Amino acid sequence: MVTLVKHEWHQVDSQFAFEITPEILSEIYPDLDEDELTAKLSSIESGEVTIEELLEAANQNNVDFDWERQNDDFWTERKGGYDVSYELGDESSWKHEPAPPLPNRKCSHCRWEGQKYSARYVGFDQDGKVVDDESAIEPTVIKTLCPMCDSSLLSINHTRKCISCEWMGDDSEVEDVWSKDEDERHREEGEYCPLCASRVEEVIPTTEDIEQAIADLQKLF
């Protein structure tokens, strides 16, 4: 099998937008009072003050514009006039859009499902009380809770299971041991259960698991 690659060399009109607010204008022109700023804004709207003049004033006062990309118009694709070239490719020539990640957590109370990084991280002290950001007490336990109702979360789409207890989860939850000498229990290098510290093994998905994952993905499109 041979991969052919075609290159189209286009000219692109990339459009960005930025809104000039009174707050931004006061940073660009810090010496103007409120009435003068209002007059300046009117001059910008009428074109009396050009965009180039506004950008130069912003640059002199170290004001950066946070431009938001709106669209990319490949106008030569619409009108023609672009060059085309060809080359031989390989596996790296193929770029596929990654599928959105399946949820790996679900709430034990409400219907929320999502990724672990979307959960709410809460610190607790040794008495089980929540440690807020302003407290000088270091939390002893960090738990991930539902961002909608603060209930506990359950793992779904398990990739690891303990060989001793009933724990199942994913690879982000296991305890990694990198060196036997550095581990306080002197365990061999590998992954261990966060509950009982026994070895964990990879969960091999069944045909039913794969079919269910495909069905879940189809719901996202």
PDB file of C-alpha atoms in Angstrom:
ATOM      1  CA  MET A   1       0.000   0.000   0.000  1.00  0.00           C
ATOM      2  CA  VAL A   2       1.330   3.428  -0.972  1.00  0.00           C
ATOM      3  CA  THR A   3       0.190   6.725   0.562  1.00  0.00           C
ATOM      4  CA  LEU A   4      -0.104   9.766  -1.710  1.00  0.00           C
ATOM      5  CA  VAL A   5      -0.154  13.248  -0.192  1.00  0.00           C
ATOM      6  CA  LYS A   6      -1.565  16.317  -1.932  1.00  0.00           C
ATOM      7  CA  HIS A   7      -0.678  19.838  -0.743  1.00  0.00           C
ATOM      8  CA  GLU A   8      -2.877  22.812  -1.556  1.00  0.00           C
ATOM      9  CA  TRP A   9      -1.084  26.120  -1.012  1.00  0.00           C
ATOM     10  CA  HIS A  10      -3.785  28.612  -0.061  1.00  0.00           C
ATOM     11  CA  GLN A  11      -3.945  32.220   1.028  1.00  0.00           C
ATOM     12  CA  VAL A  12      -6.002  32.561   4.201  1.00  0.00           C
ATOM     13  CA  ASP A  13      -7.899  35.491   5.667  1.00  0.00           C
ATOM     14  CA  SER A  14      -7.814  34.844   9.432  1.00  0.00           C
ATOM     15  CA  GLN A  15     -10.333  37.068  11.194  1.00  0.00           C
ATOM     16  CA  PHE A  16      -9.982  38.118  14.841  1.00  0.00           C
ATOM     17  CA  ALA A  17     -12.143  40.394  16.991  1.00  0.00           C
ATOM     18  CA  PHE A  18     -11.609  42.498  20.102  1.00  0.00           C
ATOM     19  CA  GLU A  19     -14.051  44.784  21.925  1.00  0.00           C
ATOM     20  CA  ILE A  20     -12.875  48.207  23.089  1.00  0.00           C
ATOM     21  CA  THR A  21     -14.532  48.756  26.463  1.00  0.00           C
ATOM     22  CA  PRO A  22     -14.311  51.927  28.614  1.00  0.00           C
ATOM     23  CA  GLU A  23     -12.012  50.012  30.951  1.00  0.00           C
ATOM     24  CA  ILE A  24      -9.612  49.092  28.144  1.00  0.00           C
ATOM     25  CA  LEU A  25      -9.766  52.606  26.732  1.00  0.00           C
ATOM     26  CA  SER A  26      -8.782  54.065  30.111  1.00  0.00           C
ATOM     27  CA  GLU A  27      -5.685  51.839  30.074  1.00  0.00           C
ATOM     28  CA  ILE A  28      -4.768  52.961  26.569  1.00  0.00           C
ATOM     29  CA  TYR A  29      -5.284  56.634  27.448  1.00  0.00           C
ATOM     30  CA  PRO A  30      -4.562  56.847  31.207  1.00  0.00           C
ATOM     31  CA  ASP A  31      -4.344  60.674  31.181  1.00  0.00           C
ATOM     32  CA  LEU A  32      -7.919  61.221  29.945  1.00  0.00           C
ATOM     33  CA  ASP A  33     -10.878  61.813  32.237  1.00  0.00           C
ATOM     34  CA  GLU A  34     -14.286  60.164  31.816  1.00  0.00           C
ATOM     35  CA  ASP A  35     -15.684  62.817  29.450  1.00  0.00           C
ATOM     36  CA  GLU A  36     -12.535  62.777  27.326  1.00  0.00           C
ATOM     37  CA  LEU A  37     -12.648  58.989  27.127  1.00  0.00           C
ATOM     38  CA  THR A  38     -16.264  59.155  25.937  1.00  0.00           C
ATOM     39  CA  ALA A  39     -15.253  61.629  23.250  1.00  0.00           C
ATOM     40  CA  LYS A  40     -12.303  59.432  22.272  1.00  0.00           C
ATOM     41  CA  LEU A  41     -14.563  56.398  21.893  1.00  0.00           C
ATOM     42  CA  SER A  42     -16.867  58.423  19.625  1.00  0.00           C
ATOM     43  CA  SER A  43     -13.853  59.455  17.537  1.00  0.00           C
ATOM     44  CA  ILE A  44     -12.855  55.802  17.151  1.00  0.00           C
ATOM     45  CA  GLU A  45     -16.392  54.848  16.108  1.00  0.00           C
ATOM     46  CA  SER A  46     -16.505  57.630  13.518  1.00  0.00           C
ATOM     47  CA  GLY A  47     -13.089  56.780  12.124  1.00  0.00           C
ATOM     48  CA  GLU A  48     -11.573  60.124  13.137  1.00  0.00           C
ATOM     49  CA  VAL A  49      -9.093  58.140  15.235  1.00  0.00           C
ATOM     50  CA  THR A  50      -7.767  55.335  13.038  1.00  0.00           C
ATOM     51  CA  ILE A  51      -7.250  51.779  14.219  1.00  0.00           C
ATOM     52  CA  GLU A  52      -3.532  52.164  13.546  1.00  0.00           C
ATOM     53  CA  GLU A  53      -3.409  55.195  15.855  1.00  0.00           C
ATOM     54  CA  LEU A  54      -5.322  53.270  18.536  1.00  0.00           C
ATOM     55  CA  LEU A  55      -2.940  50.310  18.279  1.00  0.00           C
ATOM     56  CA  GLU A  56       0.070  52.594  18.507  1.00  0.00           C
ATOM     57  CA  ALA A  57      -1.318  54.269  21.660  1.00  0.00           C
ATOM     58  CA  ALA A  58      -1.994  50.839  23.197  1.00  0.00           C
ATOM     59  CA  ASN A  59       1.530  49.709  22.369  1.00  0.00           C
ATOM     60  CA  GLN A  60       3.060  52.801  23.984  1.00  0.00           C
ATOM     61  CA  ASN A  61       1.164  52.085  27.216  1.00  0.00           C
ATOM     62  CA  ASN A  62       1.843  48.318  27.160  1.00  0.00           C
ATOM     63  CA  VAL A  63      -1.804  47.367  26.639  1.00  0.00           C
ATOM     64  CA  ASP A  64      -2.223  44.004  24.911  1.00  0.00           C
ATOM     65  CA  PHE A  65      -5.317  43.132  22.928  1.00  0.00           C
ATOM     66  CA  ASP A  66      -6.623  39.617  23.590  1.00  0.00           C
ATOM     67  CA  TRP A  67      -7.803  38.980  20.039  1.00  0.00           C
ATOM     68  CA  GLU A  68     -10.395  36.211  19.694  1.00  0.00           C
ATOM     69  CA  ARG A  69     -10.168  34.138  16.521  1.00  0.00           C
ATOM     70  CA  GLN A  70     -13.456  34.200  14.612  1.00  0.00           C
ATOM     71  CA  ASN A  71     -12.824  32.288  11.408  1.00  0.00           C
ATOM     72  CA  ASP A  72     -10.280  31.353   8.742  1.00  0.00           C
ATOM     73  CA  ASP A  73     -11.368  32.066   5.175  1.00  0.00           C
ATOM     74  CA  PHE A  74      -9.395  30.045   2.636  1.00  0.00           C
ATOM     75  CA  TRP A  75     -10.463  32.477  -0.055  1.00  0.00           C
ATOM     76  CA  THR A  76      -8.244  30.955  -2.741  1.00  0.00           C
ATOM     77  CA  GLU A  77     -10.144  27.692  -2.197  1.00  0.00           C
ATOM     78  CA  ARG A  78     -13.316  29.534  -3.199  1.00  0.00           C
ATOM     79  CA  LYS A  79     -11.848  31.587  -6.030  1.00  0.00           C
ATOM     80  CA  GLY A  80      -9.048  29.339  -7.252  1.00  0.00           C
ATOM     81  CA  GLY A  81      -5.538  30.407  -8.092  1.00  0.00           C
ATOM     82  CA  TYR A  82      -3.698  28.234  -5.584  1.00  0.00           C
ATOM     83  CA  ASP A  83      -0.748  25.911  -6.251  1.00  0.00           C
ATOM     84  CA  VAL A  84      -0.904  22.137  -5.828  1.00  0.00           C
ATOM     85  CA  SER A  85       1.989  19.762  -5.153  1.00  0.00           C
ATOM     86  CA  TYR A  86       2.242  16.021  -4.505  1.00  0.00           C
ATOM     87  CA  GLU A  87       4.570  13.730  -2.577  1.00  0.00           C
ATOM     88  CA  LEU A  88       4.798  10.190  -1.245  1.00  0.00           C
ATOM     89  CA  GLY A  89       3.740   9.839   2.386  1.00  0.00           C
ATOM     90  CA  ASP A  90       3.698   7.283   5.171  1.00  0.00           C
ATOM     91  CA  GLU A  91       1.682   6.533   8.322  1.00  0.00           C
ATOM     92  CA  SER A  92       2.571   9.912   9.796  1.00  0.00           C
ATOM     93  CA  SER A  93       0.785  11.594   6.879  1.00  0.00           C
ATOM     94  CA  TRP A  94      -2.603  10.536   8.226  1.00  0.00           C
ATOM     95  CA  LYS A  95      -4.172  12.856  10.783  1.00  0.00           C
ATOM     96  CA  HIS A  96      -7.333  11.633  12.461  1.00  0.00           C
ATOM     97  CA  GLU A  97      -9.464  13.667  14.818  1.00  0.00           C
ATOM     98  CA  PRO A  98      -9.327  11.952  18.234  1.00  0.00           C
ATOM     99  CA  ALA A  99     -12.634  10.772  19.584  1.00  0.00           C
ATOM    100  CA  PRO A 100     -13.879  12.679  22.623  1.00  0.00           C
ATOM    101  CA  PRO A 101     -12.878  10.885  25.823  1.00  0.00           C
ATOM    102  CA  LEU A 102     -15.490   8.715  27.466  1.00  0.00           C
ATOM    103  CA  PRO A 103     -16.540   9.698  30.991  1.00  0.00           C
ATOM    104  CA  ASN A 104     -14.522   7.919  33.659  1.00  0.00           C
ATOM    105  CA  ARG A 105     -16.483   9.144  36.697  1.00  0.00           C
ATOM    106  CA  LYS A 106     -20.163   9.243  37.579  1.00  0.00           C
ATOM    107  CA  CYS A 107     -21.940  10.731  40.573  1.00  0.00           C
ATOM    108  CA  SER A 108     -23.320   8.394  43.208  1.00  0.00           C
ATOM    109  CA  HIS A 109     -26.350  10.656  43.670  1.00  0.00           C
ATOM    110  CA  CYS A 110     -27.230  12.728  40.586  1.00  0.00           C
ATOM    111  CA  ARG A 111     -26.827  12.002  36.866  1.00  0.00           C
ATOM    112  CA  TRP A 112     -23.487  13.802  36.366  1.00  0.00           C
ATOM    113  CA  GLU A 113     -20.844  11.960  34.349  1.00  0.00           C
ATOM    114  CA  GLY A 114     -17.485  13.301  33.212  1.00  0.00           C
ATOM    115  CA  GLN A 115     -13.725  13.176  33.412  1.00  0.00           C
ATOM    116  CA  LYS A 116     -11.897  13.101  36.735  1.00  0.00           C
ATOM    117  CA  TYR A 117     -10.317  16.499  36.045  1.00  0.00           C
ATOM    118  CA  SER A 118     -13.816  18.011  35.871  1.00  0.00           C
ATOM    119  CA  ALA A 119     -14.580  16.904  39.427  1.00  0.00           C
ATOM    120  CA  ARG A 120     -14.444  19.165  42.471  1.00  0.00           C
ATOM    121  CA  TYR A 121     -11.296  18.665  44.565  1.00  0.00           C
ATOM    122  CA  VAL A 122     -11.939  19.105  48.288  1.00  0.00           C
ATOM    123  CA  GLY A 123      -9.451  18.872  51.182  1.00  0.00           C
ATOM    124  CA  PHE A 124     -10.402  17.392  54.566  1.00  0.00           C
ATOM    125  CA  ASP A 125      -8.556  17.525  57.874  1.00  0.00           C
ATOM    126  CA  GLN A 126      -8.077  14.559  60.205  1.00  0.00           C
ATOM    127  CA  ASP A 127     -11.490  15.229  61.807  1.00  0.00           C
ATOM    128  CA  GLY A 128     -13.245  15.038  58.462  1.00  0.00           C
ATOM    129  CA  LYS A 129     -13.897  18.771  58.211  1.00  0.00           C
ATOM    130  CA  VAL A 130     -13.474  20.650  54.939  1.00  0.00           C
ATOM    131  CA  VAL A 131     -10.268  22.680  54.732  1.00  0.00           C
ATOM    132  CA  ASP A 132     -10.859  25.838  52.699  1.00  0.00           C
ATOM    133  CA  ASP A 133      -8.232  27.795  50.796  1.00  0.00           C
ATOM    134  CA  GLU A 134      -7.847  30.431  53.523  1.00  0.00           C
ATOM    135  CA  SER A 135      -7.142  27.954  56.293  1.00  0.00           C
ATOM    136  CA  ALA A 136      -3.589  27.525  57.528  1.00  0.00           C
ATOM    137  CA  ILE A 137      -4.232  23.833  58.242  1.00  0.00           C
ATOM    138  CA  GLU A 138      -2.933  21.496  55.582  1.00  0.00           C
ATOM    139  CA  PRO A 139      -5.565  18.996  54.398  1.00  0.00           C
ATOM    140  CA  THR A 140      -4.752  15.382  55.176  1.00  0.00           C
ATOM    141  CA  VAL A 141      -7.095  13.904  52.569  1.00  0.00           C
ATOM    142  CA  ILE A 142      -8.010  15.183  49.108  1.00  0.00           C
ATOM    143  CA  LYS A 143     -11.257  13.828  47.680  1.00  0.00           C
ATOM    144  CA  THR A 144     -12.893  14.294  44.289  1.00  0.00           C
ATOM    145  CA  LEU A 145     -16.575  15.122  44.542  1.00  0.00           C
ATOM    146  CA  CYS A 146     -19.367  15.705  42.065  1.00  0.00           C
ATOM    147  CA  PRO A 147     -19.165  19.297  40.757  1.00  0.00           C
ATOM    148  CA  MET A 148     -22.967  19.468  40.677  1.00  0.00           C
ATOM    149  CA  CYS A 149     -24.022  18.163  44.099  1.00  0.00           C
ATOM    150  CA  ASP A 150     -20.807  17.428  46.071  1.00  0.00           C
ATOM    151  CA  SER A 151     -21.637  13.721  46.328  1.00  0.00           C
ATOM    152  CA  SER A 152     -18.992  11.000  46.070  1.00  0.00           C
ATOM    153  CA  LEU A 153     -17.938   9.758  42.641  1.00  0.00           C
ATOM    154  CA  LEU A 154     -17.822   6.253  41.234  1.00  0.00           C
ATOM    155  CA  SER A 155     -15.345   4.990  38.659  1.00  0.00           C
ATOM    156  CA  ILE A 156     -16.620   3.794  35.275  1.00  0.00           C
ATOM    157  CA  ASN A 157     -14.815   2.364  32.251  1.00  0.00           C
ATOM    158  CA  HIS A 158     -12.406   0.517  34.520  1.00  0.00           C
ATOM    159  CA  THR A 159      -8.912  -0.169  33.200  1.00  0.00           C
ATOM    160  CA  ARG A 160      -7.402  -1.669  36.376  1.00  0.00           C
ATOM    161  CA  LYS A 161      -8.562  -4.137  39.050  1.00  0.00           C
ATOM    162  CA  CYS A 162      -6.990  -5.374  42.284  1.00  0.00           C
ATOM    163  CA  ILE A 163      -5.915  -9.010  42.497  1.00  0.00           C
ATOM    164  CA  SER A 164      -6.823  -9.171  46.203  1.00  0.00           C
ATOM    165  CA  CYS A 165      -9.815  -6.941  47.002  1.00  0.00           C
ATOM    166  CA  GLU A 166     -12.810  -5.840  44.937  1.00  0.00           C
ATOM    167  CA  TRP A 167     -11.366  -2.454  43.929  1.00  0.00           C
ATOM    168  CA  MET A 168     -11.690  -1.426  40.281  1.00  0.00           C
ATOM    169  CA  GLY A 169     -10.690   1.900  38.743  1.00  0.00           C
ATOM    170  CA  ASP A 170      -8.461   3.488  36.133  1.00  0.00           C
ATOM    171  CA  ASP A 171      -4.735   4.053  35.861  1.00  0.00           C
ATOM    172  CA  SER A 172      -4.974   7.561  37.337  1.00  0.00           C
ATOM    173  CA  GLU A 173      -6.032   6.092  40.709  1.00  0.00           C
ATOM    174  CA  VAL A 174      -3.420   3.417  41.206  1.00  0.00           C
ATOM    175  CA  GLU A 175      -0.354   3.879  43.380  1.00  0.00           C
ATOM    176  CA  ASP A 176       2.751   3.842  41.204  1.00  0.00           C
ATOM    177  CA  VAL A 177       5.987   2.424  42.581  1.00  0.00           C
ATOM    178  CA  TRP A 178       9.060   3.420  40.613  1.00  0.00           C
ATOM    179  CA  SER A 179      11.830   2.075  42.809  1.00  0.00           C
ATOM    180  CA  LYS A 180      11.866  -0.655  45.443  1.00  0.00           C
ATOM    181  CA  ASP A 181      14.502   1.201  47.464  1.00  0.00           C
ATOM    182  CA  GLU A 182      12.510   4.454  47.538  1.00  0.00           C
ATOM    183  CA  ASP A 183       9.157   2.871  48.433  1.00  0.00           C
ATOM    184  CA  GLU A 184       8.442   2.779  52.179  1.00  0.00           C
ATOM    185  CA  ARG A 185       7.050  -0.758  51.861  1.00  0.00           C
ATOM    186  CA  HIS A 186       9.901  -1.784  49.569  1.00  0.00           C
ATOM    187  CA  ARG A 187       7.589  -3.124  46.907  1.00  0.00           C
ATOM    188  CA  GLU A 188       8.735  -4.026  43.448  1.00  0.00           C
ATOM    189  CA  GLU A 189       8.230  -1.537  40.624  1.00  0.00           C
ATOM    190  CA  GLY A 190       4.652  -1.512  39.354  1.00  0.00           C
ATOM    191  CA  GLU A 191       1.067  -0.449  40.042  1.00  0.00           C
ATOM    192  CA  TYR A 192      -0.662  -1.103  43.358  1.00  0.00           C
ATOM    193  CA  CYS A 193      -4.231  -0.889  44.684  1.00  0.00           C
ATOM    194  CA  PRO A 194      -5.029   2.395  46.477  1.00  0.00           C
ATOM    195  CA  LEU A 195      -7.130   0.486  49.053  1.00  0.00           C
ATOM    196  CA  CYS A 196      -5.130  -2.570  50.080  1.00  0.00           C
ATOM    197  CA  ALA A 197      -1.746  -1.953  48.396  1.00  0.00           C
ATOM    198  CA  SER A 198      -1.901  -5.249  46.524  1.00  0.00           C
ATOM    199  CA  ARG A 199      -0.914  -5.587  42.907  1.00  0.00           C
ATOM    200  CA  VAL A 200      -3.379  -4.490  40.230  1.00  0.00           C
ATOM    201  CA  GLU A 201      -3.811  -5.927  36.772  1.00  0.00           C
ATOM    202  CA  GLU A 202      -5.130  -4.504  33.533  1.00  0.00           C
ATOM    203  CA  VAL A 203      -8.811  -5.000  32.753  1.00  0.00           C
ATOM    204  CA  ILE A 204      -9.159  -6.585  29.308  1.00  0.00           C
ATOM    205  CA  PRO A 205     -12.413  -5.331  27.731  1.00  0.00           C
ATOM    206  CA  THR A 206     -14.868  -7.924  26.501  1.00  0.00           C
ATOM    207  CA  THR A 207     -16.729  -7.766  23.195  1.00  0.00           C
ATOM    208  CA  GLU A 208     -19.751  -6.457  25.084  1.00  0.00           C
ATOM    209  CA  ASP A 209     -17.617  -3.709  26.668  1.00  0.00           C
ATOM    210  CA  ILE A 210     -16.336  -2.601  23.248  1.00  0.00           C
ATOM    211  CA  GLU A 211     -19.833  -2.580  21.751  1.00  0.00           C
ATOM    212  CA  GLN A 212     -21.095  -0.510  24.685  1.00  0.00           C
ATOM    213  CA  ALA A 213     -18.182   1.951  24.317  1.00  0.00           C
ATOM    214  CA  ILE A 214     -18.984   2.361  20.607  1.00  0.00           C
ATOM    215  CA  ALA A 215     -22.638   3.001  21.456  1.00  0.00           C
ATOM    216  CA  ASP A 216     -21.607   5.602  24.054  1.00  0.00           C
ATOM    217  CA  LEU A 217     -19.381   7.342  21.507  1.00  0.00           C
ATOM    218  CA  GLN A 218     -22.177   7.445  18.943  1.00  0.00           C
ATOM    219  CA  LYS A 219     -24.353   9.297  21.446  1.00  0.00           C
ATOM    220  CA  LEU A 220     -21.786  12.098  21.563  1.00  0.00           C
ATOM    221  CA  PHE A 221     -22.112  12.915  17.843  1.00  0.00           C
TER     222      PHE A 221
END
